[in-house]
């Protein structure tokens, strides 16, 4: 018999109670099919492509490799958290300006990977950005434009910080 669980998840600052799921369900499936946030994409389902990357307590993780039940009591952020009032955030705008996406399938994963990384490493060098993005797969862009976008966003955030001081 399949075991059912009642869990609650906090996603993008909002608590979702009364989620009745099977214990085998992954976080990405519950986000998409139970919470209704379909911005997180599912590619390989084996932890290889990174399309399903979300932030868990601020750290990028592959949501296809985590059971939803394991995320209970933790802060989950998905790509939907980046824009506010229909306005893209600076990272999303940089992806657009630098042509960091083509088909866009990989983009939510790269955005959340970069968001978590820049929070940890605001002074990241281009080489470090290259190293980080190598963990996710993009079949379209050739990666240079993605690196450009993250570098541009990081520079903009540093400049904004400098001006705020
Ligand atoms: S769908 Fe999770 S890593 Fe590919
Ligand atoms: S933009 Fe198409 S897979 Fe990355």
Short mmCIF file of N, CA and C and ligand atoms in Angstrom, two decimals:
data_model
loop_
_atom_site.label_atom_id
_atom_site.label_comp_id
_atom_site.label_asym_id
_atom_site.label_seq_id
_atom_site.Cartn_x
_atom_site.Cartn_y
_atom_site.Cartn_z
N UNK A 1 0.84 -1.19 0.00
CA UNK A 1 0.00 0.00 0.00
C UNK A 1 0.88 1.25 0.00
N UNK A 2 0.48 2.26 -0.77
CA UNK A 2 1.28 3.48 -0.84
C UNK A 2 1.04 4.34 0.38
N UNK A 3 2.13 4.73 1.02
CA UNK A 3 2.00 5.55 2.23
C UNK A 3 1.71 7.00 1.86
N UNK A 4 0.67 7.57 2.47
CA UNK A 4 0.33 8.98 2.24
C UNK A 4 0.81 9.80 3.43
N UNK A 5 1.27 10.99 3.12
CA UNK A 5 1.76 11.89 4.17
C UNK A 5 1.01 13.20 4.09
N UNK A 6 0.84 13.84 5.24
CA UNK A 6 0.29 15.19 5.29
C UNK A 6 1.46 16.10 5.66
N UNK A 7 1.82 17.00 4.74
CA UNK A 7 2.97 17.88 5.02
C UNK A 7 2.58 19.34 4.76
N UNK A 8 3.42 20.23 5.27
CA UNK A 8 3.27 21.64 4.90
C UNK A 8 4.63 22.14 4.42
N UNK A 9 4.58 22.97 3.40
CA UNK A 9 5.81 23.52 2.83
C UNK A 9 5.73 25.04 2.82
N UNK A 10 6.86 25.68 3.10
CA UNK A 10 6.92 27.15 2.99
C UNK A 10 7.65 27.49 1.70
N UNK A 11 6.90 28.04 0.75
CA UNK A 11 7.45 28.31 -0.57
C UNK A 11 7.32 29.80 -0.87
N UNK A 12 8.43 30.44 -1.16
CA UNK A 12 8.45 31.87 -1.47
C UNK A 12 7.75 32.69 -0.37
N UNK A 13 8.00 32.28 0.87
CA UNK A 13 7.48 33.00 2.02
C UNK A 13 6.04 32.68 2.38
N UNK A 14 5.42 31.80 1.60
CA UNK A 14 4.02 31.47 1.87
C UNK A 14 3.91 30.02 2.29
N UNK A 15 3.15 29.80 3.37
CA UNK A 15 3.01 28.45 3.88
C UNK A 15 1.87 27.72 3.16
N UNK A 16 2.15 26.50 2.75
CA UNK A 16 1.13 25.67 2.11
C UNK A 16 0.88 24.47 3.02
N UNK A 17 -0.27 24.50 3.71
CA UNK A 17 -0.61 23.42 4.62
C UNK A 17 -1.44 22.38 3.89
N UNK A 18 -1.64 21.29 4.58
CA UNK A 18 -2.57 20.26 4.10
C UNK A 18 -2.20 19.69 2.74
N UNK A 19 -0.92 19.52 2.49
CA UNK A 19 -0.50 18.86 1.26
C UNK A 19 -0.49 17.36 1.52
N UNK A 20 -1.37 16.65 0.85
CA UNK A 20 -1.43 15.21 1.02
C UNK A 20 -0.69 14.58 -0.15
N UNK A 21 0.41 13.95 0.16
CA UNK A 21 1.27 13.44 -0.90
C UNK A 21 1.71 12.00 -0.58
N UNK A 22 2.21 11.35 -1.58
CA UNK A 22 2.83 10.05 -1.34
C UNK A 22 4.28 10.28 -0.91
N UNK A 23 4.79 9.46 -0.06
CA UNK A 23 6.13 9.68 0.50
C UNK A 23 7.20 9.67 -0.59
N UNK A 24 6.91 9.05 -1.73
CA UNK A 24 7.92 8.95 -2.80
C UNK A 24 7.96 10.21 -3.67
N UNK A 25 7.03 11.14 -3.49
CA UNK A 25 6.98 12.31 -4.37
C UNK A 25 8.19 13.21 -4.14
N UNK A 26 8.76 13.67 -5.25
CA UNK A 26 9.91 14.57 -5.14
C UNK A 26 9.43 16.00 -4.92
N UNK A 27 10.36 16.83 -4.46
CA UNK A 27 10.01 18.23 -4.22
C UNK A 27 9.54 18.91 -5.51
N UNK A 28 10.22 18.64 -6.63
CA UNK A 28 9.82 19.33 -7.86
C UNK A 28 8.41 18.95 -8.28
N UNK A 29 8.04 17.71 -8.09
CA UNK A 29 6.69 17.29 -8.47
C UNK A 29 5.64 17.95 -7.58
N UNK A 30 5.94 18.04 -6.30
CA UNK A 30 4.95 18.65 -5.39
C UNK A 30 4.85 20.15 -5.66
N UNK A 31 5.99 20.79 -5.94
CA UNK A 31 5.93 22.22 -6.28
C UNK A 31 5.06 22.45 -7.50
N UNK A 32 5.23 21.62 -8.50
CA UNK A 32 4.51 21.83 -9.76
C UNK A 32 3.04 21.38 -9.66
N UNK A 33 2.82 20.21 -9.11
CA UNK A 33 1.48 19.62 -9.21
C UNK A 33 0.59 19.85 -7.99
N UNK A 34 1.17 20.12 -6.84
CA UNK A 34 0.36 20.32 -5.64
C UNK A 34 0.34 21.79 -5.23
N UNK A 35 1.50 22.45 -5.32
CA UNK A 35 1.54 23.87 -4.94
C UNK A 35 1.13 24.74 -6.13
N UNK A 36 1.29 24.22 -7.35
CA UNK A 36 0.84 24.96 -8.54
C UNK A 36 1.86 25.93 -9.10
N UNK A 37 3.13 25.77 -8.69
CA UNK A 37 4.18 26.64 -9.22
C UNK A 37 4.96 25.87 -10.30
N UNK A 38 4.65 26.19 -11.54
CA UNK A 38 5.21 25.40 -12.64
C UNK A 38 6.46 26.04 -13.26
N UNK A 39 6.96 27.11 -12.63
CA UNK A 39 8.17 27.75 -13.16
C UNK A 39 9.39 26.86 -13.06
N UNK A 40 9.44 26.02 -12.06
CA UNK A 40 10.55 25.08 -11.91
C UNK A 40 10.36 23.95 -12.91
N UNK A 41 11.34 23.74 -13.74
CA UNK A 41 11.20 22.74 -14.81
C UNK A 41 11.77 21.39 -14.43
N UNK A 42 11.32 20.38 -15.14
CA UNK A 42 11.80 19.02 -14.92
C UNK A 42 12.44 18.52 -16.21
N UNK A 43 13.70 18.20 -16.14
CA UNK A 43 14.39 17.70 -17.33
C UNK A 43 14.70 16.23 -17.16
N UNK A 44 15.87 15.95 -16.63
CA UNK A 44 16.37 14.57 -16.58
C UNK A 44 15.76 13.74 -15.47
N UNK A 45 15.34 14.40 -14.40
CA UNK A 45 14.85 13.72 -13.17
C UNK A 45 15.91 12.84 -12.53
N UNK A 46 17.14 13.07 -12.85
CA UNK A 46 18.24 12.26 -12.29
C UNK A 46 19.35 13.11 -11.69
N UNK A 47 19.10 14.38 -11.48
CA UNK A 47 20.13 15.21 -10.85
C UNK A 47 21.24 15.64 -11.78
N UNK A 48 21.04 15.52 -13.09
CA UNK A 48 22.12 15.82 -14.04
C UNK A 48 21.98 17.22 -14.65
N UNK A 49 20.77 17.62 -15.05
CA UNK A 49 20.62 18.82 -15.88
C UNK A 49 20.49 20.13 -15.09
N UNK A 50 19.96 20.07 -13.88
CA UNK A 50 19.82 21.28 -13.07
C UNK A 50 18.61 22.14 -13.41
N UNK A 51 17.77 21.69 -14.34
CA UNK A 51 16.58 22.49 -14.69
C UNK A 51 15.66 22.69 -13.50
N UNK A 52 15.73 21.79 -12.54
CA UNK A 52 14.82 21.81 -11.39
C UNK A 52 15.40 22.55 -10.19
N UNK A 53 16.48 23.31 -10.39
CA UNK A 53 17.16 23.95 -9.26
C UNK A 53 16.26 24.96 -8.54
N UNK A 54 16.18 24.81 -7.24
CA UNK A 54 15.49 25.78 -6.36
C UNK A 54 16.43 26.07 -5.20
N UNK A 55 16.05 27.04 -4.39
CA UNK A 55 16.84 27.32 -3.19
C UNK A 55 16.17 26.68 -1.98
N UNK A 56 16.98 25.99 -1.19
CA UNK A 56 16.50 25.38 0.04
C UNK A 56 17.34 25.99 1.16
N UNK A 57 16.69 26.77 2.01
CA UNK A 57 17.41 27.54 3.03
C UNK A 57 18.55 28.33 2.38
N UNK A 58 18.27 28.88 1.21
CA UNK A 58 19.22 29.76 0.52
C UNK A 58 20.23 29.07 -0.36
N UNK A 59 20.31 27.76 -0.30
CA UNK A 59 21.32 27.04 -1.08
C UNK A 59 20.68 26.37 -2.30
N UNK A 60 21.31 26.47 -3.46
CA UNK A 60 20.74 25.80 -4.64
C UNK A 60 20.77 24.28 -4.48
N UNK A 61 19.63 23.66 -4.77
CA UNK A 61 19.54 22.19 -4.74
C UNK A 61 18.75 21.73 -5.95
N UNK A 62 18.92 20.46 -6.28
CA UNK A 62 18.16 19.88 -7.37
C UNK A 62 16.88 19.27 -6.79
N UNK A 63 15.76 19.88 -7.14
CA UNK A 63 14.50 19.49 -6.51
C UNK A 63 13.99 18.12 -6.97
N UNK A 64 14.63 17.55 -7.99
CA UNK A 64 14.24 16.19 -8.40
C UNK A 64 14.93 15.13 -7.56
N UNK A 65 15.90 15.55 -6.75
CA UNK A 65 16.65 14.58 -5.95
C UNK A 65 16.24 14.59 -4.48
N UNK A 66 15.26 15.45 -4.16
CA UNK A 66 14.84 15.59 -2.76
C UNK A 66 13.39 15.17 -2.65
N UNK A 67 13.08 14.37 -1.64
CA UNK A 67 11.68 14.07 -1.39
C UNK A 67 11.02 15.33 -0.80
N UNK A 68 9.80 15.58 -1.22
CA UNK A 68 9.10 16.77 -0.71
C UNK A 68 9.06 16.77 0.81
N UNK A 69 8.89 15.60 1.39
CA UNK A 69 8.80 15.52 2.85
C UNK A 69 10.09 15.99 3.52
N UNK A 70 11.21 15.86 2.83
CA UNK A 70 12.48 16.31 3.41
C UNK A 70 12.56 17.84 3.48
N UNK A 71 11.73 18.51 2.71
CA UNK A 71 11.80 19.98 2.67
C UNK A 71 10.87 20.62 3.70
N UNK A 72 10.13 19.83 4.43
CA UNK A 72 9.21 20.38 5.43
C UNK A 72 10.00 21.15 6.49
N UNK A 73 9.48 22.33 6.85
CA UNK A 73 10.15 23.13 7.88
C UNK A 73 11.33 23.94 7.36
N UNK A 74 11.57 23.90 6.07
CA UNK A 74 12.67 24.65 5.48
C UNK A 74 12.12 25.71 4.52
N UNK A 75 12.97 26.70 4.24
CA UNK A 75 12.54 27.79 3.35
C UNK A 75 12.85 27.40 1.90
N UNK A 76 11.82 27.33 1.09
CA UNK A 76 12.00 26.99 -0.32
C UNK A 76 11.78 28.25 -1.15
N UNK A 77 12.68 28.50 -2.08
CA UNK A 77 12.45 29.61 -3.04
C UNK A 77 12.50 29.07 -4.45
N UNK A 78 11.51 29.45 -5.23
CA UNK A 78 11.48 29.04 -6.63
C UNK A 78 11.66 30.28 -7.51
N UNK A 79 11.75 30.04 -8.80
CA UNK A 79 11.96 31.14 -9.75
C UNK A 79 10.84 32.19 -9.65
N UNK A 80 9.66 31.78 -9.21
CA UNK A 80 8.54 32.74 -9.11
C UNK A 80 8.82 33.83 -8.07
N UNK A 81 9.80 33.58 -7.18
CA UNK A 81 10.09 34.57 -6.12
C UNK A 81 10.93 35.73 -6.64
N UNK A 82 11.48 35.62 -7.84
CA UNK A 82 12.43 36.63 -8.30
C UNK A 82 11.74 37.93 -8.73
N UNK A 83 10.66 37.83 -9.44
CA UNK A 83 10.00 39.06 -9.92
C UNK A 83 9.03 39.57 -8.85
N UNK A 84 8.78 40.88 -8.91
CA UNK A 84 7.85 41.48 -7.95
C UNK A 84 6.89 42.39 -8.69
N UNK A 85 5.60 42.16 -8.47
CA UNK A 85 4.58 42.98 -9.12
C UNK A 85 4.70 42.97 -10.64
N UNK A 86 5.11 41.83 -11.19
CA UNK A 86 5.24 41.72 -12.64
C UNK A 86 6.53 42.29 -13.18
N UNK A 87 7.39 42.82 -12.30
CA UNK A 87 8.68 43.38 -12.74
C UNK A 87 9.78 42.34 -12.57
N UNK A 88 10.55 42.12 -13.61
CA UNK A 88 11.67 41.19 -13.50
C UNK A 88 12.70 41.76 -12.52
N UNK A 89 13.42 40.89 -11.83
CA UNK A 89 14.48 41.41 -10.96
C UNK A 89 15.74 41.64 -11.80
N UNK A 90 16.78 42.15 -11.15
CA UNK A 90 17.99 42.52 -11.88
C UNK A 90 18.66 41.32 -12.56
N UNK A 91 18.59 40.16 -11.94
CA UNK A 91 19.20 38.97 -12.53
C UNK A 91 18.44 38.55 -13.80
N UNK A 92 17.14 38.57 -13.71
CA UNK A 92 16.33 38.22 -14.88
C UNK A 92 16.54 39.22 -16.01
N UNK A 93 16.63 40.50 -15.64
CA UNK A 93 16.85 41.53 -16.67
C UNK A 93 18.21 41.33 -17.33
N UNK A 94 19.22 40.94 -16.53
CA UNK A 94 20.55 40.72 -17.09
C UNK A 94 20.53 39.53 -18.07
N UNK A 95 19.78 38.48 -17.73
CA UNK A 95 19.66 37.34 -18.65
C UNK A 95 19.05 37.79 -19.96
N UNK A 96 18.04 38.65 -19.86
CA UNK A 96 17.38 39.14 -21.07
C UNK A 96 18.34 40.03 -21.87
N UNK A 97 19.00 40.96 -21.18
CA UNK A 97 19.88 41.91 -21.88
C UNK A 97 21.07 41.20 -22.53
N UNK A 98 21.59 40.15 -21.89
CA UNK A 98 22.78 39.46 -22.41
C UNK A 98 22.42 38.27 -23.30
N UNK A 99 21.14 38.08 -23.57
CA UNK A 99 20.68 36.93 -24.38
C UNK A 99 21.12 35.62 -23.71
N UNK A 100 20.91 35.55 -22.39
CA UNK A 100 21.28 34.36 -21.64
C UNK A 100 20.26 33.24 -21.75
N UNK A 101 19.28 33.40 -22.61
CA UNK A 101 18.32 32.32 -22.83
C UNK A 101 17.87 32.30 -24.28
N UNK A 102 17.55 31.11 -24.74
CA UNK A 102 16.96 30.97 -26.07
C UNK A 102 15.62 30.25 -25.92
N UNK A 103 15.63 28.91 -25.82
CA UNK A 103 14.34 28.23 -25.62
C UNK A 103 13.79 28.48 -24.23
N UNK A 104 14.69 28.73 -23.27
CA UNK A 104 14.27 29.06 -21.91
C UNK A 104 14.02 27.88 -21.00
N UNK A 105 14.16 26.67 -21.52
CA UNK A 105 13.84 25.52 -20.67
C UNK A 105 14.76 25.44 -19.45
N UNK A 106 16.02 25.74 -19.66
CA UNK A 106 17.00 25.63 -18.57
C UNK A 106 16.99 26.84 -17.65
N UNK A 107 16.35 27.93 -18.10
CA UNK A 107 16.54 29.24 -17.46
C UNK A 107 16.14 29.30 -15.99
N UNK A 108 14.99 28.76 -15.58
CA UNK A 108 14.66 28.82 -14.15
C UNK A 108 15.76 28.20 -13.29
N UNK A 109 16.32 27.11 -13.76
CA UNK A 109 17.39 26.46 -13.00
C UNK A 109 18.64 27.32 -12.90
N UNK A 110 19.02 27.94 -14.03
CA UNK A 110 20.21 28.80 -14.01
C UNK A 110 19.96 30.03 -13.12
N UNK A 111 18.75 30.58 -13.20
CA UNK A 111 18.46 31.77 -12.39
C UNK A 111 18.58 31.45 -10.91
N UNK A 112 18.02 30.34 -10.48
CA UNK A 112 18.07 30.03 -9.05
C UNK A 112 19.47 29.60 -8.63
N UNK A 113 20.18 28.94 -9.52
CA UNK A 113 21.58 28.62 -9.24
C UNK A 113 22.37 29.90 -9.02
N UNK A 114 22.19 30.87 -9.93
CA UNK A 114 22.92 32.13 -9.85
C UNK A 114 22.48 32.95 -8.64
N UNK A 115 21.20 32.96 -8.36
CA UNK A 115 20.69 33.73 -7.22
C UNK A 115 21.32 33.22 -5.91
N UNK A 116 21.33 31.92 -5.75
CA UNK A 116 21.94 31.35 -4.53
C UNK A 116 23.44 31.59 -4.49
N UNK A 117 24.07 31.46 -5.63
CA UNK A 117 25.53 31.62 -5.70
C UNK A 117 25.93 33.07 -5.40
N UNK A 118 25.26 34.03 -6.02
CA UNK A 118 25.64 35.44 -5.82
C UNK A 118 25.36 35.90 -4.39
N UNK A 119 24.36 35.31 -3.75
CA UNK A 119 24.10 35.67 -2.35
C UNK A 119 25.29 35.24 -1.49
N UNK A 120 25.88 34.13 -1.87
CA UNK A 120 27.03 33.58 -1.13
C UNK A 120 28.33 34.25 -1.54
N UNK A 121 28.44 34.55 -2.84
CA UNK A 121 29.70 35.05 -3.41
C UNK A 121 29.45 36.31 -4.25
N UNK A 122 29.11 37.42 -3.63
CA UNK A 122 28.80 38.63 -4.42
C UNK A 122 30.00 39.14 -5.22
N UNK A 123 31.21 38.79 -4.77
CA UNK A 123 32.42 39.24 -5.47
C UNK A 123 32.96 38.18 -6.43
N UNK A 124 32.14 37.27 -6.85
CA UNK A 124 32.60 36.15 -7.67
C UNK A 124 33.33 36.63 -8.94
N UNK A 125 34.40 35.96 -9.26
CA UNK A 125 35.12 36.25 -10.50
C UNK A 125 34.41 35.55 -11.66
N UNK A 126 34.77 35.97 -12.88
CA UNK A 126 34.18 35.32 -14.06
C UNK A 126 34.50 33.82 -14.06
N UNK A 127 35.71 33.48 -13.64
CA UNK A 127 36.11 32.08 -13.61
C UNK A 127 35.24 31.28 -12.63
N UNK A 128 34.95 31.89 -11.49
CA UNK A 128 34.09 31.21 -10.50
C UNK A 128 32.68 31.05 -11.05
N UNK A 129 32.20 32.07 -11.76
CA UNK A 129 30.85 31.97 -12.36
C UNK A 129 30.84 30.85 -13.40
N UNK A 130 31.89 30.78 -14.20
CA UNK A 130 31.99 29.71 -15.21
C UNK A 130 31.93 28.34 -14.54
N UNK A 131 32.65 28.21 -13.47
CA UNK A 131 32.71 26.94 -12.73
C UNK A 131 31.30 26.57 -12.21
N UNK A 132 30.60 27.54 -11.65
CA UNK A 132 29.28 27.26 -11.08
C UNK A 132 28.28 26.88 -12.17
N UNK A 133 28.25 27.63 -13.26
CA UNK A 133 27.23 27.32 -14.28
C UNK A 133 27.51 25.99 -14.99
N UNK A 134 28.71 25.48 -14.84
CA UNK A 134 29.01 24.20 -15.48
C UNK A 134 28.22 23.05 -14.85
N UNK A 135 27.58 23.31 -13.71
CA UNK A 135 26.81 22.23 -13.07
C UNK A 135 25.43 22.06 -13.71
N UNK A 136 24.99 23.04 -14.50
CA UNK A 136 23.67 22.93 -15.15
C UNK A 136 23.85 22.81 -16.67
N UNK A 137 22.87 22.21 -17.31
CA UNK A 137 22.96 21.99 -18.75
C UNK A 137 22.10 22.98 -19.53
N UNK A 138 22.70 23.55 -20.58
CA UNK A 138 21.95 24.36 -21.54
C UNK A 138 22.34 23.88 -22.93
N UNK A 139 21.34 23.56 -23.72
CA UNK A 139 21.62 23.04 -25.07
C UNK A 139 21.63 24.16 -26.11
N UNK A 140 21.25 25.37 -25.72
CA UNK A 140 21.06 26.42 -26.72
C UNK A 140 22.15 27.48 -26.75
N UNK A 141 22.52 28.01 -25.60
CA UNK A 141 23.23 29.30 -25.58
C UNK A 141 24.74 29.22 -25.74
N UNK A 142 25.33 28.07 -25.42
CA UNK A 142 26.79 28.00 -25.42
C UNK A 142 27.41 28.59 -24.17
N UNK A 143 26.58 28.96 -23.21
CA UNK A 143 27.00 29.35 -21.85
C UNK A 143 27.61 30.75 -21.73
N UNK A 144 28.27 31.25 -22.77
CA UNK A 144 28.96 32.54 -22.61
C UNK A 144 27.99 33.63 -22.20
N UNK A 145 26.82 33.63 -22.82
CA UNK A 145 25.85 34.68 -22.52
C UNK A 145 25.28 34.53 -21.11
N UNK A 146 25.22 33.31 -20.63
CA UNK A 146 24.75 33.09 -19.25
C UNK A 146 25.79 33.63 -18.27
N UNK A 147 27.05 33.34 -18.56
CA UNK A 147 28.13 33.87 -17.71
C UNK A 147 28.12 35.40 -17.76
N UNK A 148 27.96 35.95 -18.96
CA UNK A 148 27.89 37.42 -19.10
C UNK A 148 26.77 37.99 -18.23
N UNK A 149 25.61 37.34 -18.26
CA UNK A 149 24.44 37.85 -17.52
C UNK A 149 24.69 37.84 -16.02
N UNK A 150 25.25 36.76 -15.53
CA UNK A 150 25.49 36.66 -14.08
C UNK A 150 26.56 37.66 -13.66
N UNK A 151 27.56 37.79 -14.51
CA UNK A 151 28.64 38.76 -14.20
C UNK A 151 28.06 40.18 -14.20
N UNK A 152 27.22 40.49 -15.17
CA UNK A 152 26.63 41.83 -15.24
C UNK A 152 25.76 42.11 -14.01
N UNK A 153 24.97 41.12 -13.61
CA UNK A 153 24.12 41.28 -12.43
C UNK A 153 24.97 41.50 -11.19
N UNK A 154 26.04 40.70 -11.04
CA UNK A 154 26.91 40.81 -9.86
C UNK A 154 27.54 42.20 -9.81
N UNK A 155 27.98 42.68 -10.97
CA UNK A 155 28.60 44.01 -11.03
C UNK A 155 27.59 45.08 -10.62
N UNK A 156 26.39 44.97 -11.15
CA UNK A 156 25.34 45.94 -10.83
C UNK A 156 25.01 45.94 -9.34
N UNK A 157 24.98 44.76 -8.74
CA UNK A 157 24.67 44.68 -7.31
C UNK A 157 25.79 45.29 -6.48
N UNK A 158 27.03 45.06 -6.91
CA UNK A 158 28.17 45.64 -6.17
C UNK A 158 28.14 47.16 -6.28
N UNK A 159 27.83 47.65 -7.49
CA UNK A 159 27.78 49.11 -7.67
C UNK A 159 26.66 49.71 -6.82
N UNK A 160 25.51 49.03 -6.79
CA UNK A 160 24.39 49.53 -6.00
C UNK A 160 24.75 49.55 -4.51
N UNK A 161 25.46 48.52 -4.08
CA UNK A 161 25.90 48.45 -2.67
C UNK A 161 26.84 49.59 -2.36
N UNK A 162 27.76 49.85 -3.31
CA UNK A 162 28.74 50.92 -3.12
C UNK A 162 28.06 52.27 -3.02
N UNK A 163 27.04 52.47 -3.86
CA UNK A 163 26.32 53.75 -3.84
C UNK A 163 25.51 53.92 -2.56
N UNK A 164 25.05 52.77 -2.01
CA UNK A 164 24.22 52.83 -0.81
C UNK A 164 25.06 53.17 0.42
N UNK A 165 26.38 52.97 0.32
CA UNK A 165 27.24 53.23 1.50
C UNK A 165 27.51 54.71 1.70
S1 LIG B 1 15.42 17.51 -13.56
FE1 LIG B 1 16.53 17.70 -11.72
S2 LIG B 1 18.60 17.74 -12.34
FE2 LIG B 1 17.50 17.39 -14.18
S1 LIG B 2 18.11 28.19 -23.43
FE1 LIG B 2 17.47 26.31 -24.32
S2 LIG B 2 18.34 24.79 -23.01
FE2 LIG B 2 19.16 26.66 -22.28
#
